[in-house]
Short mmCIF file of C-alpha atoms and ligand atoms in Angstrom, two decimals:
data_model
loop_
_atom_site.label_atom_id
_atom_site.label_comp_id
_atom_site.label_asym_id
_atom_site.label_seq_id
_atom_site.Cartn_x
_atom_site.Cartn_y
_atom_site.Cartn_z
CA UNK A 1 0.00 0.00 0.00
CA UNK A 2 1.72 3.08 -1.49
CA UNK A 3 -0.87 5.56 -1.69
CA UNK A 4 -2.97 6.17 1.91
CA UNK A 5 -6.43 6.66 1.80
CA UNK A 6 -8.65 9.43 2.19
CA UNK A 7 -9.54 10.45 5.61
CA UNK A 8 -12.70 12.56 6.16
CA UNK A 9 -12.27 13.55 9.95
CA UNK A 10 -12.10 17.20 11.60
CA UNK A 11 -8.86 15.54 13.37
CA UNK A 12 -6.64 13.34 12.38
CA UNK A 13 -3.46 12.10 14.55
CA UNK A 14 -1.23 9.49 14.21
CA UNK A 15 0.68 7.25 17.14
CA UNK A 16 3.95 6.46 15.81
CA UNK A 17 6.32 4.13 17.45
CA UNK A 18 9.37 2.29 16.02
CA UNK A 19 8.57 -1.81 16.63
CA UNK A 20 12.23 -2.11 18.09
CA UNK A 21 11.09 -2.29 21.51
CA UNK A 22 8.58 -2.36 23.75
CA UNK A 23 5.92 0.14 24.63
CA UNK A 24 6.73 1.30 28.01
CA UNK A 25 5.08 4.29 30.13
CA UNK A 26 7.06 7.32 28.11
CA UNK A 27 5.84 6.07 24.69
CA UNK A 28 2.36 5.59 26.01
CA UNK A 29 1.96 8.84 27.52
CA UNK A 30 1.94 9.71 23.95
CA UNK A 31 -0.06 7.42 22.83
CA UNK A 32 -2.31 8.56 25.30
CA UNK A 33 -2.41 12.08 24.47
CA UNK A 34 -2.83 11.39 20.67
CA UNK A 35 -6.03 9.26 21.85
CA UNK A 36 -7.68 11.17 24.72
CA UNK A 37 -7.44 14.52 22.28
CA UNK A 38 -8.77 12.84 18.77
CA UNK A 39 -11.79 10.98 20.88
CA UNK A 40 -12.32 14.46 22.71
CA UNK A 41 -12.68 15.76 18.86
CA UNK A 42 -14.36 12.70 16.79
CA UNK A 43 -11.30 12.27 15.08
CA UNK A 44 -9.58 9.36 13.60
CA UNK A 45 -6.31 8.15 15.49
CA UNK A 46 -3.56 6.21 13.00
CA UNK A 47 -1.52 3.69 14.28
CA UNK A 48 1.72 4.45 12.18
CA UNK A 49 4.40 1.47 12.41
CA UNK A 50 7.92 3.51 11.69
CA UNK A 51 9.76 0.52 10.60
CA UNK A 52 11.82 2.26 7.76
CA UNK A 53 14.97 0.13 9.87
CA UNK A 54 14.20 -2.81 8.59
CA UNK A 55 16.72 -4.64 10.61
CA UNK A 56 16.14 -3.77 13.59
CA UNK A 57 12.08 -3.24 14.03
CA UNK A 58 10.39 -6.80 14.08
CA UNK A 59 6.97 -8.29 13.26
CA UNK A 60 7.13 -9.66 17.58
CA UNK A 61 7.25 -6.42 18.68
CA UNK A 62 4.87 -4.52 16.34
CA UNK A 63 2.57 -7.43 17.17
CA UNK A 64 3.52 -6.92 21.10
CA UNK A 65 2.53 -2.85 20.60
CA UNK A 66 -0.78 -3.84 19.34
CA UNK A 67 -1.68 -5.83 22.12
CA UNK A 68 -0.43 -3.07 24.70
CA UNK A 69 -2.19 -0.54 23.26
CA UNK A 70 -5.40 -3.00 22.81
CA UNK A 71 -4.81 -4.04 26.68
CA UNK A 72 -4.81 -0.25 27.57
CA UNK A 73 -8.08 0.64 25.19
CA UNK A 74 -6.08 2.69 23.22
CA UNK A 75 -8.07 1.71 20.02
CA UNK A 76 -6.98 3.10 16.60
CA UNK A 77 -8.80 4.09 13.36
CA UNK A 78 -6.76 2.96 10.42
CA UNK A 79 -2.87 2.02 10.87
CA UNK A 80 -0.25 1.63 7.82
CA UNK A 81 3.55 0.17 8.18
CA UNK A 82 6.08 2.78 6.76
CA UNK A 83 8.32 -0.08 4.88
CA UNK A 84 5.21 -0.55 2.40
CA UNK A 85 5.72 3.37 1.69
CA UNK A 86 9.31 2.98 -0.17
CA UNK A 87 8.28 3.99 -3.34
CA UNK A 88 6.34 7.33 -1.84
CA UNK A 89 9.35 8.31 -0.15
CA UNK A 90 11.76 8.01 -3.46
CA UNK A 91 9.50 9.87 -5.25
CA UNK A 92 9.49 12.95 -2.52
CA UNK A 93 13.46 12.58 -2.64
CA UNK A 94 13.49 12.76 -5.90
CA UNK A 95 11.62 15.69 -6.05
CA UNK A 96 13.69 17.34 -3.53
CA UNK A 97 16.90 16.60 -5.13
CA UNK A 98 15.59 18.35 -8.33
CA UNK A 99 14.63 21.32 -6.24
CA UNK A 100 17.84 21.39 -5.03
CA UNK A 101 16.68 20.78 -1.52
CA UNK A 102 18.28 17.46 -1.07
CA UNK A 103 22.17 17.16 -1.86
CA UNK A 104 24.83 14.31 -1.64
CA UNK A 105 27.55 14.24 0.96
CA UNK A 106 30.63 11.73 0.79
CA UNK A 107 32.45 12.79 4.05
CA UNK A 108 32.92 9.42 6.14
CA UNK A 109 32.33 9.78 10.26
CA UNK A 110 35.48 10.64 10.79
CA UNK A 111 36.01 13.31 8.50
CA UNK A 112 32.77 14.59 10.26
CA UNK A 113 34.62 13.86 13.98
CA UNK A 114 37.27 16.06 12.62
CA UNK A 115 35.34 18.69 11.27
CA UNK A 116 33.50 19.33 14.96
CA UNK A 117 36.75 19.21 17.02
CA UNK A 118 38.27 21.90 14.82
CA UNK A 119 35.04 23.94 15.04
CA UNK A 120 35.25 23.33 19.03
CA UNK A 121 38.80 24.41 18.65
CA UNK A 122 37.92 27.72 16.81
CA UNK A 123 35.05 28.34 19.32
CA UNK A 124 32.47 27.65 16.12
CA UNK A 125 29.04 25.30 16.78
CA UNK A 126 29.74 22.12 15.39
CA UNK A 127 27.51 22.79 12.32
CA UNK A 128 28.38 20.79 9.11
CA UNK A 129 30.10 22.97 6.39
CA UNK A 130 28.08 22.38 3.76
CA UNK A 131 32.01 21.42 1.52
CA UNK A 132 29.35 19.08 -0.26
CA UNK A 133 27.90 21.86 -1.54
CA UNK A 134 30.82 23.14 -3.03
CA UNK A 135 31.78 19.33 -5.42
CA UNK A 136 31.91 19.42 -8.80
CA UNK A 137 30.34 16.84 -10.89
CA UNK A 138 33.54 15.68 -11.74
CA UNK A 139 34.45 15.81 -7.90
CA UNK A 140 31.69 13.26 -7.29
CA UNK A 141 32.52 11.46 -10.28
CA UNK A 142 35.62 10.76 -8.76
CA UNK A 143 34.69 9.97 -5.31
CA UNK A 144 32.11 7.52 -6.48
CA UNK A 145 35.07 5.89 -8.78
CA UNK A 146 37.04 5.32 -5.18
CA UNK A 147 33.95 3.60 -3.96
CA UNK A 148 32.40 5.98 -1.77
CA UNK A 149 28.84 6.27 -1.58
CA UNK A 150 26.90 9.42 -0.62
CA UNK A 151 24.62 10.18 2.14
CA UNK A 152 21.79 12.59 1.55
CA UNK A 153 21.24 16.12 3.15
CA UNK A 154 18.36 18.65 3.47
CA UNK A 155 19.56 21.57 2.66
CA UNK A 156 17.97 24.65 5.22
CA UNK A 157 17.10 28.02 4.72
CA UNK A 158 18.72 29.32 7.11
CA UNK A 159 16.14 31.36 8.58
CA UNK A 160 14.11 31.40 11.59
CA UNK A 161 11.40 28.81 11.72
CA UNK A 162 8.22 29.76 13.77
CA UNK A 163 5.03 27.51 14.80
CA UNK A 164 2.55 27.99 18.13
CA UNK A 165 2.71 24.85 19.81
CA UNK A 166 -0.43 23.87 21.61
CA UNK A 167 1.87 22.98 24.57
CA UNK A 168 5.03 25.29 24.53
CA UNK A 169 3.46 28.17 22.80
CA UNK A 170 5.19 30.38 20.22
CA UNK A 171 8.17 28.59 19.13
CA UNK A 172 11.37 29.59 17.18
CA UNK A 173 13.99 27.25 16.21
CA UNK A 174 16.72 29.14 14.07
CA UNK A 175 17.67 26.52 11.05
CA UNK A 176 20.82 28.55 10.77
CA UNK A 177 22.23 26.95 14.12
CA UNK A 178 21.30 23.78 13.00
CA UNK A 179 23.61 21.39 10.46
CA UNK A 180 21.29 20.18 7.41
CA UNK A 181 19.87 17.34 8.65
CA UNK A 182 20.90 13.75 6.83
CA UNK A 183 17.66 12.26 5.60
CA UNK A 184 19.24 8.98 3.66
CA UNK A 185 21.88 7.18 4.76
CA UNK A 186 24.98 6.00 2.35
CA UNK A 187 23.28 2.46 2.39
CA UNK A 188 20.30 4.56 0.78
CA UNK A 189 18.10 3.44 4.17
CA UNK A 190 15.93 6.39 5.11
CA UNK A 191 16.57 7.98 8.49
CA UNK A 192 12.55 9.16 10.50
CA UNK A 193 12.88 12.30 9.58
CA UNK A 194 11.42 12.41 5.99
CA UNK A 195 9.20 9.63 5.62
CA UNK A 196 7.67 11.07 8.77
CA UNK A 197 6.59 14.30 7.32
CA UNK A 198 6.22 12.39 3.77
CA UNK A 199 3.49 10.06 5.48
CA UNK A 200 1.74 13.02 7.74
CA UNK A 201 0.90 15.31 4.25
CA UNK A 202 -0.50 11.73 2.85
CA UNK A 203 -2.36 11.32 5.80
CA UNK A 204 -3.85 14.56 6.15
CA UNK A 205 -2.54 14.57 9.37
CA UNK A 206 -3.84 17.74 11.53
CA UNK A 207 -2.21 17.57 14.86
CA UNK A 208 1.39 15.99 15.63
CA UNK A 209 1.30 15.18 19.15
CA UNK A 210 4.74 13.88 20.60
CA UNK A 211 7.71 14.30 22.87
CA UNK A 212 9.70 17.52 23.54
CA UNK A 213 12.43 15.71 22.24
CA UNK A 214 11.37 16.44 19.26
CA UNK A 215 11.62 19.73 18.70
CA UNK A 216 14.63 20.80 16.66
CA UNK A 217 13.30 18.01 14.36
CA UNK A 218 10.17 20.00 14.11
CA UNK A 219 11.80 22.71 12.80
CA UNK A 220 13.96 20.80 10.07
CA UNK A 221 10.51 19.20 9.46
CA UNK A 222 8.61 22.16 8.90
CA UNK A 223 10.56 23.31 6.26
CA UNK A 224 10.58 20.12 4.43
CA UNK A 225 6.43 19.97 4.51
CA UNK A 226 6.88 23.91 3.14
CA UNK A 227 9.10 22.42 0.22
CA UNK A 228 7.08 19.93 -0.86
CA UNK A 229 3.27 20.72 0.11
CA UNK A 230 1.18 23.35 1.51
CA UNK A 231 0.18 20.94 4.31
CA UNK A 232 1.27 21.52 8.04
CA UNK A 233 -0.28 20.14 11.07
CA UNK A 234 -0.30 21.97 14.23
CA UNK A 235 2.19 20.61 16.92
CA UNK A 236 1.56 19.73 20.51
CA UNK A 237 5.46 18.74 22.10
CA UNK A 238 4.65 17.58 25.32
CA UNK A 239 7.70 17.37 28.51
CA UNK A 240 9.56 14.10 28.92
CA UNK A 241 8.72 11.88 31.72
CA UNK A 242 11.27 11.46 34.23
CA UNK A 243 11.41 9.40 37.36
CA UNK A 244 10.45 10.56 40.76
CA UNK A 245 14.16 11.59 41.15
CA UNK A 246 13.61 13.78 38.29
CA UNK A 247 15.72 11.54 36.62
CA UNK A 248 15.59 10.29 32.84
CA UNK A 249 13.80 6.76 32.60
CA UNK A 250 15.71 5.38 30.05
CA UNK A 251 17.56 2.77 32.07
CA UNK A 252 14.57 1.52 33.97
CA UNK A 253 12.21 1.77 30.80
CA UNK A 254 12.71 -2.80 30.29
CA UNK A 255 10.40 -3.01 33.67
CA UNK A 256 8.54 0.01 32.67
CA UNK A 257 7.09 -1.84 29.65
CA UNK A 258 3.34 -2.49 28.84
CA UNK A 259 3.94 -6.14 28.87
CA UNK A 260 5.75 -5.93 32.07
CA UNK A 261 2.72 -4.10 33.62
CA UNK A 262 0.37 -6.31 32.20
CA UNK A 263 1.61 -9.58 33.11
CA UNK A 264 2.09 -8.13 36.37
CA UNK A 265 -1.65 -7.67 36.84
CA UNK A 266 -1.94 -3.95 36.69
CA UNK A 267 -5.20 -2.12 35.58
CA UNK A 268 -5.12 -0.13 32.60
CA UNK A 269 -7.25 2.35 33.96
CA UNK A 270 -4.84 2.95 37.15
CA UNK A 271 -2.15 3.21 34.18
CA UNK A 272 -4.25 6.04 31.73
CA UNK A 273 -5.13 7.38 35.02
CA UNK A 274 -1.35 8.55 36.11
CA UNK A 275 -0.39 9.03 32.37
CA UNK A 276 -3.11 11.01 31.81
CA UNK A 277 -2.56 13.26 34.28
CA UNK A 278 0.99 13.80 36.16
CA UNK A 279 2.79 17.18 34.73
CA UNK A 280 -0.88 18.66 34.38
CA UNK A 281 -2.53 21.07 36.39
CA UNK A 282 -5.62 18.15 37.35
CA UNK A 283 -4.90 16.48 40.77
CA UNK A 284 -3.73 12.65 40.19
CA UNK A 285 -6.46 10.66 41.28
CA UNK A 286 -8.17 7.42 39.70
CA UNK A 287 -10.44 8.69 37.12
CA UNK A 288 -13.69 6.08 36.75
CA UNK A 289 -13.55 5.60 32.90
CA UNK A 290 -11.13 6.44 29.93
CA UNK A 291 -14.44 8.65 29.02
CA UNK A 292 -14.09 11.01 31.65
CA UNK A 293 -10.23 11.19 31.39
CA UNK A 294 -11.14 12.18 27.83
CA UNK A 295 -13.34 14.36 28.77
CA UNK A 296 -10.92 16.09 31.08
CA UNK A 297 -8.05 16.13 28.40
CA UNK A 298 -6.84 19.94 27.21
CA UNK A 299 -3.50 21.08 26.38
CA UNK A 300 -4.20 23.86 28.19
CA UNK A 301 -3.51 21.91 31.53
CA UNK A 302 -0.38 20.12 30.04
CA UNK A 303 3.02 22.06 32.09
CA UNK A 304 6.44 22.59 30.87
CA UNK A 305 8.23 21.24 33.23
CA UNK A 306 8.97 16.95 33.41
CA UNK A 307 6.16 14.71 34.04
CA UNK A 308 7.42 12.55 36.99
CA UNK A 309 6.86 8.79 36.73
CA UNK A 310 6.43 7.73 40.63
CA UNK A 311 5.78 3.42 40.33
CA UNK A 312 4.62 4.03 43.97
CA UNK A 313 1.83 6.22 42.83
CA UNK A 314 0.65 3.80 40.05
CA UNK A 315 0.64 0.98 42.89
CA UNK A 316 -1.84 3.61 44.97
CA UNK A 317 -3.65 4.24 42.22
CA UNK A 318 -3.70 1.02 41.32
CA UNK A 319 -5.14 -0.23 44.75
CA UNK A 320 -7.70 2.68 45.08
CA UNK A 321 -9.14 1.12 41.29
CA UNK A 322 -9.31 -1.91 42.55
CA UNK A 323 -11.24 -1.21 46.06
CA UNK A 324 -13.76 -0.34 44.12
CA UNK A 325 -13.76 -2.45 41.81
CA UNK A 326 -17.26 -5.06 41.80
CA UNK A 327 -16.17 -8.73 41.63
CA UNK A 328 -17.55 -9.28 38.13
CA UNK A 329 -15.09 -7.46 36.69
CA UNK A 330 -12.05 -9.21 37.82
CA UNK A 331 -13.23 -12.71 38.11
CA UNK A 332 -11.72 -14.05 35.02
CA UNK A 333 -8.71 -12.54 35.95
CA UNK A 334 -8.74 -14.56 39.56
CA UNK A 335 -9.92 -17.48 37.87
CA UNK A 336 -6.32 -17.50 35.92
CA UNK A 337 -5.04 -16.63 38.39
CA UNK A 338 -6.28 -19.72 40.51
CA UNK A 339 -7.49 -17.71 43.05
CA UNK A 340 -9.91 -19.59 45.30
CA UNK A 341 -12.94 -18.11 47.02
CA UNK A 342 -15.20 -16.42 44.94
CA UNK A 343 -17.18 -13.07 44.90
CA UNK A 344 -16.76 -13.57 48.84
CA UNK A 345 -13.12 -13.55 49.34
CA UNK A 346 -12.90 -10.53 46.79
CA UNK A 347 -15.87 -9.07 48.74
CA UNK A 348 -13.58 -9.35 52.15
CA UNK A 349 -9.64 -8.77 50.59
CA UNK A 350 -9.92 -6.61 47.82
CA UNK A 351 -9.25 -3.65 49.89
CA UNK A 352 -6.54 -4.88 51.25
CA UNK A 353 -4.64 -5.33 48.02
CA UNK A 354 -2.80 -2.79 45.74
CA UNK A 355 -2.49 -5.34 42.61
CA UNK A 356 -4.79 -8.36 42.28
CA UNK A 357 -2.18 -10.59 42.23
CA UNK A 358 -2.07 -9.80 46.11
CA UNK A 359 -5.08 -11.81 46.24
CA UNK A 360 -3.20 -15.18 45.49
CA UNK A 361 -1.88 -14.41 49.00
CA UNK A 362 -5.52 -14.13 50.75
CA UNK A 363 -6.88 -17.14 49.04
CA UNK A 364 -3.71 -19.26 50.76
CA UNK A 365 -5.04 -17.01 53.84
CA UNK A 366 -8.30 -18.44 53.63
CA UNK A 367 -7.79 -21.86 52.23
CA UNK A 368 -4.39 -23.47 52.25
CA UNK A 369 -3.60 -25.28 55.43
CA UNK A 370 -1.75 -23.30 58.25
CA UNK A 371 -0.62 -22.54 61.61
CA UNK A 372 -1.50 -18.81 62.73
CA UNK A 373 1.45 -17.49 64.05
CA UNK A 374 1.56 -17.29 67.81
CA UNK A 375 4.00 -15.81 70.19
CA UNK A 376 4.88 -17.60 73.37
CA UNK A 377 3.39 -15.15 75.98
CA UNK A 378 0.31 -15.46 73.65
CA UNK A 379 -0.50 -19.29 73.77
CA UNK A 380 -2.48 -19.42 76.90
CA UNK A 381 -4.56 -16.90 75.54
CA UNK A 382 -4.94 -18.06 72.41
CA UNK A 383 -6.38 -21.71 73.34
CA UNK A 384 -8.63 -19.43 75.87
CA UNK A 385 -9.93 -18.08 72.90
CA UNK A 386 -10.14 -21.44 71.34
CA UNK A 387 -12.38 -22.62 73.82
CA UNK A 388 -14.58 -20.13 73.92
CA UNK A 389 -15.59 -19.99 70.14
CA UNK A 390 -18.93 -20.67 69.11
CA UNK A 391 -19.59 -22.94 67.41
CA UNK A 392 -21.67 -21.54 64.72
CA UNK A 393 -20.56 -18.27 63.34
CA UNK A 394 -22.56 -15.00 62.42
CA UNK A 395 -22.03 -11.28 61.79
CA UNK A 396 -22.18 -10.78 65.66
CA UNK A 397 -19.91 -13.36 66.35
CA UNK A 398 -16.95 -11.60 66.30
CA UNK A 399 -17.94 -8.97 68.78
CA UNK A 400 -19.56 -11.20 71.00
CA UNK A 401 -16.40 -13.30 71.15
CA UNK A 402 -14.27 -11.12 71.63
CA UNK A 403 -15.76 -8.98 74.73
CA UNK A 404 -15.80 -12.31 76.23
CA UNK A 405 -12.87 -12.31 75.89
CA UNK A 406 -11.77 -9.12 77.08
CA UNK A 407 -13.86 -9.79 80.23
CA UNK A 408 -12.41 -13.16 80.46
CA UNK A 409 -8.76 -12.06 79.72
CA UNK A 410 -8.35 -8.74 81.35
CA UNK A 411 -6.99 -7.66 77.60
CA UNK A 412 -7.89 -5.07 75.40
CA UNK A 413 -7.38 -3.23 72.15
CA UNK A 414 -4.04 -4.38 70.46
CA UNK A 415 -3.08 -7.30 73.41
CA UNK A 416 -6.22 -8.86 72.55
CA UNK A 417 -7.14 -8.06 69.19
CA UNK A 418 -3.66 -8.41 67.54
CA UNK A 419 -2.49 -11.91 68.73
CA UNK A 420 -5.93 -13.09 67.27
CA UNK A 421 -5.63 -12.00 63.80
CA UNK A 422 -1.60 -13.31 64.28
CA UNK A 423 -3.07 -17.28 65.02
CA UNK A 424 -6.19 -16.82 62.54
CA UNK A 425 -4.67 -15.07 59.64
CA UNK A 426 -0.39 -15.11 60.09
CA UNK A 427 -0.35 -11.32 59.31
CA UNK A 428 -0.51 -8.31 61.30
CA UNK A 429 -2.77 -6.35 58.69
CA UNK A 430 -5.75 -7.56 56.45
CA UNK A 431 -9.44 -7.57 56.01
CA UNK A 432 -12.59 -7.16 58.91
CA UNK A 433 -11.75 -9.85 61.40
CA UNK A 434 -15.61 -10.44 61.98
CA UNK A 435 -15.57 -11.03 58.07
CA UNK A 436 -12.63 -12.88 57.94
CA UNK A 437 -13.61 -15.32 60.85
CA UNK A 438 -16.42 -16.12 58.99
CA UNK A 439 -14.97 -16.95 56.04
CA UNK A 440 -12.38 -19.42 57.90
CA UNK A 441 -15.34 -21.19 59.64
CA UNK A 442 -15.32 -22.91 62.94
CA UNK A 443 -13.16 -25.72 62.58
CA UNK A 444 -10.33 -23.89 61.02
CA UNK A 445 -10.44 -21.37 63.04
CA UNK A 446 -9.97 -23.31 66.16
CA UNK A 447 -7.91 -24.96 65.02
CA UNK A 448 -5.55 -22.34 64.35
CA UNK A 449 -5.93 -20.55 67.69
CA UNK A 450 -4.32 -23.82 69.02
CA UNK A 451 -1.54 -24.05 67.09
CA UNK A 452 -2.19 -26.62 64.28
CA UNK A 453 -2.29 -26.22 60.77
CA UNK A 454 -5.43 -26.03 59.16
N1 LIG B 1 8.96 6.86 15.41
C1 LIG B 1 9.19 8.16 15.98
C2 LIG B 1 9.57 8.01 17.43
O1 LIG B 1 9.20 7.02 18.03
C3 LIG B 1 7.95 9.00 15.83
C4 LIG B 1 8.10 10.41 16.26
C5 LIG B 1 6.92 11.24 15.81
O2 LIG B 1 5.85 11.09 16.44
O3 LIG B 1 7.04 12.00 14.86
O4 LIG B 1 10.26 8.83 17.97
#
């Protein structure tokens, strides 16, 4: 598929990642914004595969992208891979070459190395020379004789290129500090930076929503869309993400990714939720549906400064989704989990777990064999207890229990309540202990408040 089709849409964005990785939380904070801000509008969201390096992007992880961003509800419209787009992309060069837009270079990386270190010498920015400019055909001639092949640049104006950004407002970037851009390496393999723009004049694209990072692209880009259409989107650069430490993520981005996430049982909604929303002006809460985070969504609201990534805050947010979050919706989920115990051990743990693989730990609670833990000075008291259970449980029995107890005992608050949930449960924290009693049933539970597993 050379030619794209058509798009009749009032917005029309594109998500475009390279399949030579994973998706992890930076790449899907785009992703996100693309899709909360074309739903917002009624627009139509491309899924753009930029696999113009054909040896390293791979059909694994542009399949494992789809799923992420299928997992997350990040539907798209229409998507295209760039390496069916070849031909396009010649013809634009070609046209650019015969503009004079787009001219061969033959210096090797070293020459280039050179080139900067006297410039740093001389105090100059390391901006290429443009000596390319200056070959003869016969020059070329010559150097193509010895072998050499050339790489391609774009050749800029030199002048100040402006755009308002729907993020960073009015922007400048002056092409004259910049070095022409390569767009084709000597092995003729295109570099992003013109199929991009090649592809988003095809598409019709209206809004180019991405990473501050790209920025001095933008302005290289620009002035190719001027040289070969009268096409230009408006651009929204949003800040990186950083970690809490307000350092980059790049070296923790392997267990930042979707699939990582996913398989660890987190809920998509707790992820859109912090995506959606750190390095904006809107508190960072759980939001109840990807509608109303869509809803929500304005550039406006979008800061300059870093977005920081806090994994502590997704496991909150995580937790506070799934407290209230009914049983129906996570019981296939359990079930694959092999969680045991139904609607009413999700009813009495769930919220006392931040992801729901915590409940794996509850069900073993509940239903694998055990001795609670009991402490020596606690034994006594603890086979008191045991012999004073009822022996058929209710909602009061709890309470009744254990003032008996207290009365019995001479303990209260944490001395009696604490070595109790210790023998029933093995852990200090955890669901209602009237609930939880319940649950265990008589036998077990007397069981063990004396010491043996059950
Ligand atoms: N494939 C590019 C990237 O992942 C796309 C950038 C863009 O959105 O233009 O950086």
């Amino acid at each position: 598929m050379s030619t794209l089709p058509k798009i009749d849409a009032p917005v029309i964005v594109r998500f475009a990642p390279s399949p030579t990785g994973k998706l992890h939380v930076g790449n899907v904070r785009t992703a996100l914004m693309n899709w909360l801000f074309v739903r917002q509008n009624g627009g139509h969201m491309i899924l753009r595969i930029d696999d113009t390096d054909l040896e390293r992007s791979t059909k694994a992880y542009e399949e494992g992208i789809k799923t992420d961003m299928s997992w997350l509800g990040l539907n798209w419209d229409s998507s295209f891979n760039q390496s069916a787009r070849f031909e396009r992309y010649d013809a634009v060069r070609d046209e650019l070459i015969a503009k004079g837009l787009l001219y061969p270079c033959y210096e090797t990386s070293e020459d280039l190395d050179r080139q900067r270190k006297l410039q740093r010498v001389a105090g100059k920015p390391p901006v290429y020379n443009r000596a390319a400019l200056e070959l003869t055909d016969s020059d070329r001639a010559a150097l193509e004789a010895d072998g050499r092949k050339p790489h391609w640049r774009f050749k800029l104006s030199g002048d100040k290129v402006s755009w308002t950004d729907l993020v960073r407002g009015e922007q400048n970037v002056d092409t004259s500090s910049l070095s022409d851009p390569v767009l084709i390496r000597a092995d003729g393999s295109y570099l992003y930076t013109l199929p991009s723009v090649v592809d988003d004049i095809d598409a019709g694209i209206t809004h180019v929503i991405r990473g501050e990072d790209h920025v001095t692209n933008s302005g290289a880009q620009i002035e190719i869309f001027r040289a070969v259409s009268d096409h230009l989107p408006t651009f929204a650069h949003t800040p990186l993400l950083v970690g809490k430490d307000g350092k980059g993520l790049s070296k923790r981005l392997g267990s930042l990714s979707m699939e990582e996430l996913r398989k660890d049982y987190f809920e998509p909604l707790a992820i859109a939720s912090l995506l959606g929303k750190i390095g904006t002006s809107d508190p960072i809460e759980i939001r109840p549906s990807m509608a109303v985070l869509t809803e929500e969504f304005s550039f406006d609201k979008i800061g300059r400064a870093p977005a920081r990534f806090d994994e502590d805050e997704l496991l909150l947010l995580n937790s506070r989704l799934l407290h209230e979050t009914d049983y129906d919706d996570v019981k296939d989920r359990l079930d694959k989990l092999g969680v045991a115990g139904g609607e009413p051990l999700w009813t009495l743990a769930r919220a006392n777990v931040s992801k729901l693989t915590d409940m794996a730990g509850w069900s073993t609670v509940v239903f694998a064999p055990m001795a609670g833990q009991i402490a020596d000075e606690d034994a006594a008291f603890c086979k008191t207890a045991a012999d004073c259970l009822p022996a058929k449980f209710d909602d009061e029995t709890w309470s009744e229990w254990t003032s008996k107890l207290k009365s019995e005992t001479g303990r209260k608050g944490k001395g009696l309540f604490l070595p109790l949930r210790l023998a029933l449960t093995g852990r200090a924290g955890g669901p209602s202990m009237g609930d939880m009693l319940q649950m265990l049933g008589p036998d077990k539970a007397k069981a063990r408040l004396r010491g043996e597993a059950a």
